[in-house]
Amino acid sequence: MTARAADRARYDRATAHLDAPLALVDLDAFDANADDLVRRAGGKPVRVASKSVRCRALLERVLAKDGFAGVMSFTLAESLWLARSGFDDILLAYPSADRAGFAELAGDPKLASAVTVMVDDVAQLGLIDAARAGGREVVRICLELDTSLKLLGGRVRVGARRSPLHSPSQVADLARAVARRPGFRLVGIMAYEGHIAGVGDAVAGHPLRSRAVRLMQAAARRELAERRAAVVRAVRAVAPDLEYVNGGGTGSVQYTVAEDAVTEVAAGSGLYVPRLFDNYTSFRGRPAALFAQPVVRRPGVGVVTVLGGGYPASGAAGPDRLPVPYLPEGLRYDPQEGPGEVQTPLLGSPADDLLIGDKVWFRHAKAGELCERFDVLHLVEGDAVTATVPTYRGEGHTFL
């Protein structure tokens, strides 16, 4: 029996009393992935990215481990909810225009001490001030550096379009604007190198493309390390008490922590290890989050139909954004249909061994987005469900 076949047998036994559709997290794999992130971080703390987890119980589990410290959140409403729930170190990774949220933040000392908000434009400071509604608490600020690699005088750009702050002087100018403005305190710098951390460099069947990605990433790492160090020096001249410099992501942890300027790394997808993280030379994780759909039809030889399954991930549309049939091994989509809104035909010889009501296990393309489809996660240890915990959705929250 292969390792994947053994996992399928375990998951089927653990959930035999449960009807699909359902989602589970294999805690043995989850914990092993967490330990690997800590190992790769080499002693620097790992800030867990909540958008890749979207389950309070699992955020609490990972933050209880040595080597993890703090949450990187994705909306202001989520940040405030987590702070009210007892999380005390929350870095909001994206600028916000949530005026009601800023009024709440500026009016509550507990929230203001727990949450740091992201800024990359002085206009965002103005929006926060206009939203205070009389609140006088000092708002903690982090500045985001654009990590993209610019070539040929800026005519070629590699990397996500995020912050407009690319040079040390641009970041230092905004740092001075924060320092001059009452009611704000600059505490951090963040730089997410998505073109390094979030792009696989070993894509099966594409050796030339994979080599090109590796060459690009090596060049981008060298350029960013030099520029990030200069940015940190420039900002520390303005704010010498800077608390942290955050960088990285699951796919770049060991490279990012090698920079002296970086004090912590962020990671989240590496806990669940969705399918987009299969194509990396930098690490090998264990798939920990899966969902099951029930077989509801057997249209013919070599074909079964499962209920639902059309859960595409965000990003540029393409086959890599689709979930994949994982267990039993050997199933594939019908290219005429793909994964459907309410039913999904699956092809392959394993279909002939599946009965009505059997479970087919899938892996989502991205990590936390799976939790937008399910109210609960069944936590599996060995071949038993040992707990069932709500996702954000199960607690009544869909923040985006």
Coordinates of C-alpha atoms in Angstrom, one line a residue:
M1 CA 0.0 0.0 0.0
T2 CA 1.4 3.4 -1.0
A3 CA 1.6 6.2 1.6
R4 CA -1.3 8.0 -0.2
A5 CA -3.4 4.9 -0.1
A6 CA -2.7 4.5 3.6
D7 CA -3.8 8.1 4.1
R8 CA -7.0 7.5 2.2
A9 CA -7.8 4.5 4.4
R10 CA -7.2 6.5 7.5
Y11 CA -9.3 9.4 6.4
D12 CA -12.1 7.1 5.3
R13 CA -12.0 5.3 8.7
A14 CA -11.9 8.6 10.6
T15 CA -14.9 10.1 8.8
A16 CA -16.9 7.0 8.3
H17 CA -19.6 8.4 10.6
L18 CA -19.7 11.7 8.7
D19 CA -21.4 12.5 5.4
A20 CA -19.6 14.4 2.7
P21 CA -19.1 17.2 1.7
L22 CA -16.7 17.8 4.5
A23 CA -13.2 19.2 5.2
L24 CA -10.5 17.9 7.4
V25 CA -7.1 18.8 8.7
D26 CA -4.6 16.1 9.4
L27 CA -3.0 17.3 12.6
D28 CA 0.0 15.0 12.3
A29 CA 0.8 16.7 8.9
F30 CA -0.1 20.2 10.2
D31 CA 2.2 19.9 13.1
A32 CA 5.0 18.5 11.0
N33 CA 4.6 21.3 8.6
A34 CA 4.7 23.8 11.4
D35 CA 7.9 22.3 12.8
D36 CA 9.5 22.5 9.3
L37 CA 8.7 26.2 9.0
V38 CA 10.3 26.8 12.4
R39 CA 13.4 24.8 11.3
R40 CA 13.7 26.8 8.1
A41 CA 13.3 30.1 10.0
G42 CA 16.5 29.4 11.8
G43 CA 15.6 31.0 15.1
K44 CA 13.8 34.0 13.8
P45 CA 10.1 34.1 14.8
V46 CA 7.4 33.0 12.3
R47 CA 4.3 35.3 12.1
V48 CA 1.4 33.1 11.0
A49 CA -0.6 34.4 8.0
S50 CA -4.3 34.1 9.1
K51 CA -5.7 34.3 5.5
S52 CA -4.0 30.9 4.9
V53 CA -5.6 29.3 8.0
R54 CA -9.0 31.0 8.7
C55 CA -9.7 29.0 11.8
R56 CA -9.2 30.4 15.2
A57 CA -8.5 27.0 16.9
L58 CA -5.7 26.3 14.5
L59 CA -4.2 29.8 14.8
E60 CA -4.2 29.2 18.6
R61 CA -2.6 25.7 18.1
V62 CA 0.3 27.0 15.9
L63 CA 0.9 30.1 18.1
A64 CA 1.3 27.8 21.1
K65 CA 4.4 26.3 19.4
D66 CA 7.9 27.6 20.0
G67 CA 9.1 29.6 17.1
F68 CA 5.8 31.2 16.1
A69 CA 4.8 34.7 17.3
G70 CA 2.0 37.0 16.2
V71 CA -0.6 37.0 13.4
M72 CA -0.5 38.6 10.0
S73 CA -4.2 39.4 9.2
F74 CA -5.9 40.4 6.0
T75 CA -8.7 42.8 6.9
L76 CA -9.2 45.4 9.7
A77 CA -12.5 43.8 10.8
E78 CA -10.7 40.5 11.1
S79 CA -7.9 42.1 13.1
L80 CA -10.3 43.7 15.6
W81 CA -12.2 40.4 16.0
L82 CA -9.0 38.5 16.7
A83 CA -7.9 41.2 19.2
R84 CA -11.2 41.0 21.0
S85 CA -10.7 37.2 21.0
G86 CA -7.4 37.5 22.9
F87 CA -4.8 37.6 20.2
D88 CA -2.4 40.4 21.2
D89 CA 0.1 40.9 18.3
I90 CA -1.7 41.4 15.0
L91 CA -0.1 42.9 11.9
L92 CA -2.7 43.9 9.2
A93 CA -0.9 43.1 6.0
Y94 CA -3.0 45.3 3.7
P95 CA -4.1 48.9 3.7
S96 CA -7.8 49.4 4.7
A97 CA -10.5 51.9 4.0
D98 CA -12.8 50.6 6.9
R99 CA -13.7 53.9 8.5
A100 CA -15.9 52.3 11.2
G101 CA -13.1 49.9 12.0
F102 CA -10.6 52.7 12.4
A103 CA -13.0 54.6 14.7
E104 CA -13.2 51.4 16.9
L105 CA -9.4 51.0 16.8
A106 CA -8.7 54.6 17.8
G107 CA -11.3 54.5 20.6
D108 CA -10.1 51.3 22.4
P109 CA -6.8 51.1 24.1
K110 CA -6.7 47.3 24.1
L111 CA -7.4 47.1 20.3
A112 CA -4.9 49.9 19.6
S113 CA -2.1 48.2 21.5
A114 CA -2.8 44.8 19.7
V115 CA -3.2 45.8 16.1
T116 CA -0.8 47.4 13.7
V117 CA -2.1 48.7 10.4
M118 CA -0.4 48.9 7.0
V119 CA 0.3 52.1 5.2
D120 CA 2.1 52.9 2.0
D121 CA 0.6 56.4 1.2
V122 CA 0.2 59.5 3.3
A123 CA -3.4 59.7 2.1
Q124 CA -4.1 56.6 4.2
L125 CA -3.0 58.4 7.3
G126 CA -5.5 61.1 6.4
L127 CA -8.3 58.6 6.0
I128 CA -7.5 57.1 9.5
D129 CA -7.5 60.6 11.1
A130 CA -10.8 61.5 9.4
A131 CA -12.3 58.2 10.7
R132 CA -11.3 58.6 14.4
A133 CA -14.6 59.9 15.5
G134 CA -13.0 61.4 18.6
G135 CA -10.8 58.4 19.4
R136 CA -7.5 59.5 20.7
E137 CA -5.5 56.2 20.9
V138 CA -2.2 56.1 19.1
V139 CA -2.4 54.0 16.0
R140 CA 0.5 51.6 15.3
I141 CA 1.8 51.8 11.8
C142 CA 3.8 49.5 9.5
L143 CA 5.2 50.6 6.1
E144 CA 5.1 48.2 3.2
L145 CA 8.0 48.1 0.8
D146 CA 7.5 47.1 -2.9
T147 CA 9.7 44.0 -3.4
S148 CA 9.2 43.7 -7.2
L149 CA 12.3 43.3 -9.4
K150 CA 12.5 46.1 -11.9
L151 CA 14.7 45.6 -15.0
L152 CA 15.6 47.7 -18.1
G153 CA 15.0 51.0 -16.3
G154 CA 11.7 49.9 -14.9
R155 CA 10.2 48.8 -18.2
V156 CA 10.1 45.2 -17.0
R157 CA 8.6 44.4 -13.7
V158 CA 8.6 41.0 -11.9
G159 CA 6.4 40.8 -8.9
A160 CA 3.0 41.8 -7.5
R161 CA 1.7 45.3 -7.8
R162 CA 1.4 46.2 -4.1
S163 CA 3.1 49.2 -2.5
P164 CA 4.2 52.3 -4.4
L165 CA 7.3 52.5 -2.1
H166 CA 10.2 51.0 -3.9
S167 CA 13.3 53.0 -3.0
P168 CA 14.9 53.7 0.4
S169 CA 14.2 57.4 0.0
Q170 CA 10.5 56.8 -0.7
V171 CA 10.1 54.7 2.4
A172 CA 12.0 57.1 4.5
D173 CA 9.9 60.0 3.3
L174 CA 6.7 58.3 4.5
A175 CA 8.4 57.3 7.7
R176 CA 9.1 61.0 8.4
A177 CA 5.5 61.8 7.5
V178 CA 4.3 59.3 10.1
A179 CA 6.7 60.6 12.7
R180 CA 5.5 64.2 12.2
R181 CA 1.8 63.3 12.5
P182 CA 0.3 63.2 16.0
G183 CA -1.6 60.0 16.9
F184 CA 0.6 57.6 15.0
R185 CA 3.6 55.5 15.8
L186 CA 5.8 53.7 13.3
V187 CA 6.7 50.3 14.6
G188 CA 7.5 48.1 11.6
I189 CA 8.4 47.5 7.9
M190 CA 6.9 44.7 5.8
A191 CA 8.1 43.4 2.5
Y192 CA 6.4 40.4 0.9
E193 CA 8.4 38.9 -2.0
G194 CA 5.6 37.0 -3.6
H195 CA 7.5 36.4 -6.8
I196 CA 10.0 34.4 -4.7
A197 CA 7.8 33.0 -1.9
G198 CA 4.7 32.3 -3.9
V199 CA 5.9 31.0 -7.3
G200 CA 6.9 27.4 -7.7
D201 CA 10.4 26.8 -9.2
A202 CA 10.0 23.1 -10.1
V203 CA 6.9 22.8 -12.3
A204 CA 6.4 19.2 -13.5
G205 CA 6.8 18.9 -17.2
H206 CA 8.2 22.4 -17.7
P207 CA 12.0 22.2 -17.1
L208 CA 12.9 25.3 -19.1
R209 CA 10.2 27.4 -17.4
S210 CA 11.3 26.1 -14.0
R211 CA 15.0 26.9 -14.7
A212 CA 13.9 30.4 -15.8
V213 CA 12.0 30.9 -12.5
R214 CA 15.0 29.8 -10.5
L215 CA 17.3 32.2 -12.3
M216 CA 14.7 35.0 -11.8
Q217 CA 14.3 34.3 -8.1
A218 CA 18.0 34.2 -7.5
A219 CA 18.4 37.6 -9.1
A220 CA 15.4 39.0 -7.2
R221 CA 16.8 37.7 -3.9
R222 CA 20.1 39.4 -4.4
E223 CA 18.5 42.7 -5.5
L224 CA 16.0 42.7 -2.7
A225 CA 18.4 41.8 0.1
E226 CA 20.6 44.8 -0.8
R227 CA 17.6 47.2 -1.2
R228 CA 15.8 46.0 1.9
A229 CA 18.9 46.5 4.0
A230 CA 19.2 50.1 2.7
V231 CA 15.5 50.7 3.4
V232 CA 15.8 49.5 7.0
R233 CA 18.9 51.7 7.6
A234 CA 17.0 54.7 6.2
V235 CA 13.9 54.1 8.3
R236 CA 15.8 53.4 11.5
A237 CA 17.4 56.8 11.1
V238 CA 13.8 58.2 11.5
A239 CA 12.4 55.6 13.9
P240 CA 15.3 53.9 15.8
D241 CA 12.9 52.0 18.0
L242 CA 11.4 50.0 15.1
E243 CA 10.0 46.8 16.5
Y244 CA 10.2 44.5 13.5
V245 CA 11.1 44.0 9.9
N246 CA 8.8 41.4 8.4
G247 CA 9.5 39.5 5.1
G248 CA 9.1 36.3 3.3
G249 CA 6.5 33.7 2.9
T250 CA 6.2 29.9 2.9
G251 CA 8.3 29.4 -0.2
S252 CA 11.2 31.7 0.8
V253 CA 11.5 31.3 4.6
Q254 CA 15.2 30.1 4.7
Y255 CA 16.3 32.7 2.1
T256 CA 14.6 35.6 3.8
V257 CA 15.8 34.9 7.3
A258 CA 19.4 34.9 6.0
E259 CA 19.1 38.7 5.6
D260 CA 20.4 40.5 8.7
A261 CA 17.9 43.3 8.2
V262 CA 14.9 40.9 8.6
T263 CA 13.8 40.2 12.1
E264 CA 10.8 37.9 11.4
V265 CA 9.2 36.0 8.6
A266 CA 5.5 35.4 7.7
A267 CA 4.1 32.0 6.6
G268 CA 0.7 30.3 6.6
S269 CA 0.2 28.2 3.4
G270 CA 3.0 25.9 4.6
L271 CA 0.8 24.7 7.4
Y272 CA -1.9 23.3 5.1
V273 CA 0.3 22.8 2.0
P274 CA -2.2 23.2 -0.8
R275 CA -1.4 22.0 -4.3
L276 CA 0.2 25.3 -5.5
F277 CA 3.1 24.4 -3.1
D278 CA 3.9 21.1 -4.7
N279 CA 6.3 22.7 -7.2
Y280 CA 9.1 24.0 -4.9
T281 CA 12.7 22.9 -4.6
S282 CA 13.1 24.9 -1.3
F283 CA 10.9 22.6 0.8
R284 CA 8.6 19.6 0.8
G285 CA 5.5 19.7 3.0
R286 CA 2.8 17.2 3.8
P287 CA -0.8 17.9 2.5
A288 CA -2.7 18.6 5.7
A289 CA -6.0 20.1 4.6
L290 CA -8.4 18.2 2.3
F291 CA -12.0 18.2 1.4
A292 CA -14.2 15.2 0.5
Q293 CA -17.1 15.0 -2.0
P294 CA -19.5 12.1 -2.1
V295 CA -20.0 9.8 -5.2
V296 CA -23.6 10.3 -6.3
R297 CA -23.6 8.8 -9.8
R298 CA -21.8 6.1 -11.8
P299 CA -22.5 7.2 -15.4
G300 CA -20.5 4.4 -17.0
V301 CA -17.3 2.5 -17.0
G302 CA -14.4 4.5 -15.7
V303 CA -16.6 7.4 -14.6
V304 CA -18.1 8.6 -11.3
T305 CA -19.8 11.8 -10.5
V306 CA -19.3 13.6 -7.2
L307 CA -21.5 16.3 -5.7
G308 CA -20.1 19.8 -6.1
G309 CA -16.3 20.4 -6.1
G310 CA -16.1 23.6 -8.2
Y311 CA -14.0 25.6 -5.7
P312 CA -11.5 27.7 -7.8
A313 CA -8.9 29.7 -6.0
S314 CA -8.1 33.4 -6.5
G315 CA -5.5 34.6 -8.9
A316 CA -5.2 34.6 -12.7
A317 CA -7.7 32.0 -13.9
G318 CA -6.1 28.7 -15.1
P319 CA -5.9 25.0 -14.4
D320 CA -3.5 25.6 -11.5
R321 CA -6.3 27.4 -9.6
L322 CA -8.5 24.4 -9.5
P323 CA -8.6 21.8 -6.8
V324 CA -7.3 18.4 -7.7
P325 CA -8.8 14.9 -7.1
Y326 CA -6.2 13.4 -4.7
L327 CA -7.6 10.2 -3.2
P328 CA -8.0 7.6 -4.6
E329 CA -5.0 8.2 -6.8
G330 CA -5.5 8.2 -10.5
L331 CA -8.8 10.2 -10.9
R332 CA -8.9 13.2 -13.3
Y333 CA -11.4 15.7 -14.5
D334 CA -13.4 15.4 -17.7
P335 CA -11.8 18.1 -19.8
Q336 CA -15.2 18.9 -21.3
E337 CA -16.6 19.8 -17.8
G338 CA -13.9 20.3 -15.2
P339 CA -15.0 20.8 -11.5
G340 CA -18.7 21.9 -11.4
E341 CA -20.8 24.0 -9.3
V342 CA -23.1 21.2 -8.2
Q343 CA -21.6 18.1 -9.8
T344 CA -18.2 16.9 -11.0
P345 CA -17.6 13.9 -13.3
L346 CA -14.2 12.2 -12.6
L347 CA -12.5 9.8 -15.0
G348 CA -10.0 7.0 -14.5
S349 CA -9.9 3.3 -13.7
P350 CA -10.2 3.9 -9.9
A351 CA -13.8 5.1 -10.6
D352 CA -14.8 1.5 -11.1
D353 CA -14.0 0.6 -7.5
L354 CA -16.0 3.5 -6.1
L355 CA -19.6 3.0 -4.8
I356 CA -22.4 5.4 -4.4
G357 CA -21.8 7.3 -1.1
D358 CA -18.0 6.8 -1.1
K359 CA -15.8 9.8 -0.6
V360 CA -13.3 11.3 -3.1
W361 CA -10.7 13.5 -1.4
F362 CA -9.5 16.7 -3.0
R363 CA -6.8 19.2 -2.4
H364 CA -7.5 22.9 -2.8
A365 CA -5.2 25.1 -4.9
K366 CA -4.7 27.7 -2.2
A367 CA -4.7 27.3 1.6
G368 CA -7.2 29.2 3.6
E369 CA -9.7 29.8 0.8
L370 CA -10.9 26.3 1.4
C371 CA -12.4 27.5 4.7
E372 CA -14.7 29.9 2.8
R373 CA -16.6 26.7 1.6
F374 CA -17.0 24.9 4.9
D375 CA -18.3 25.8 8.4
V376 CA -16.2 23.4 10.3
L377 CA -12.9 21.5 10.0
H378 CA -12.7 17.9 11.3
L379 CA -9.3 17.5 13.0
V380 CA -7.9 14.0 12.4
E381 CA -5.2 12.3 14.5
G382 CA -4.2 8.9 13.3
D383 CA -7.5 7.3 12.1
A384 CA -9.9 9.2 14.3
V385 CA -11.5 12.6 14.4
T386 CA -10.5 14.1 17.7
A387 CA -12.1 17.5 17.4
T388 CA -14.4 19.5 15.2
V389 CA -13.7 23.3 15.1
P390 CA -15.4 26.2 13.3
T391 CA -13.8 28.0 10.5
Y392 CA -14.2 31.8 10.2
R393 CA -17.3 31.1 8.1
G394 CA -18.6 28.8 10.9
E395 CA -18.2 31.6 13.4
G396 CA -20.3 33.9 11.1
H397 CA -17.5 35.8 9.5
T398 CA -16.6 36.2 5.9
F399 CA -14.2 39.1 5.9
L400 CA -13.7 39.3 2.2

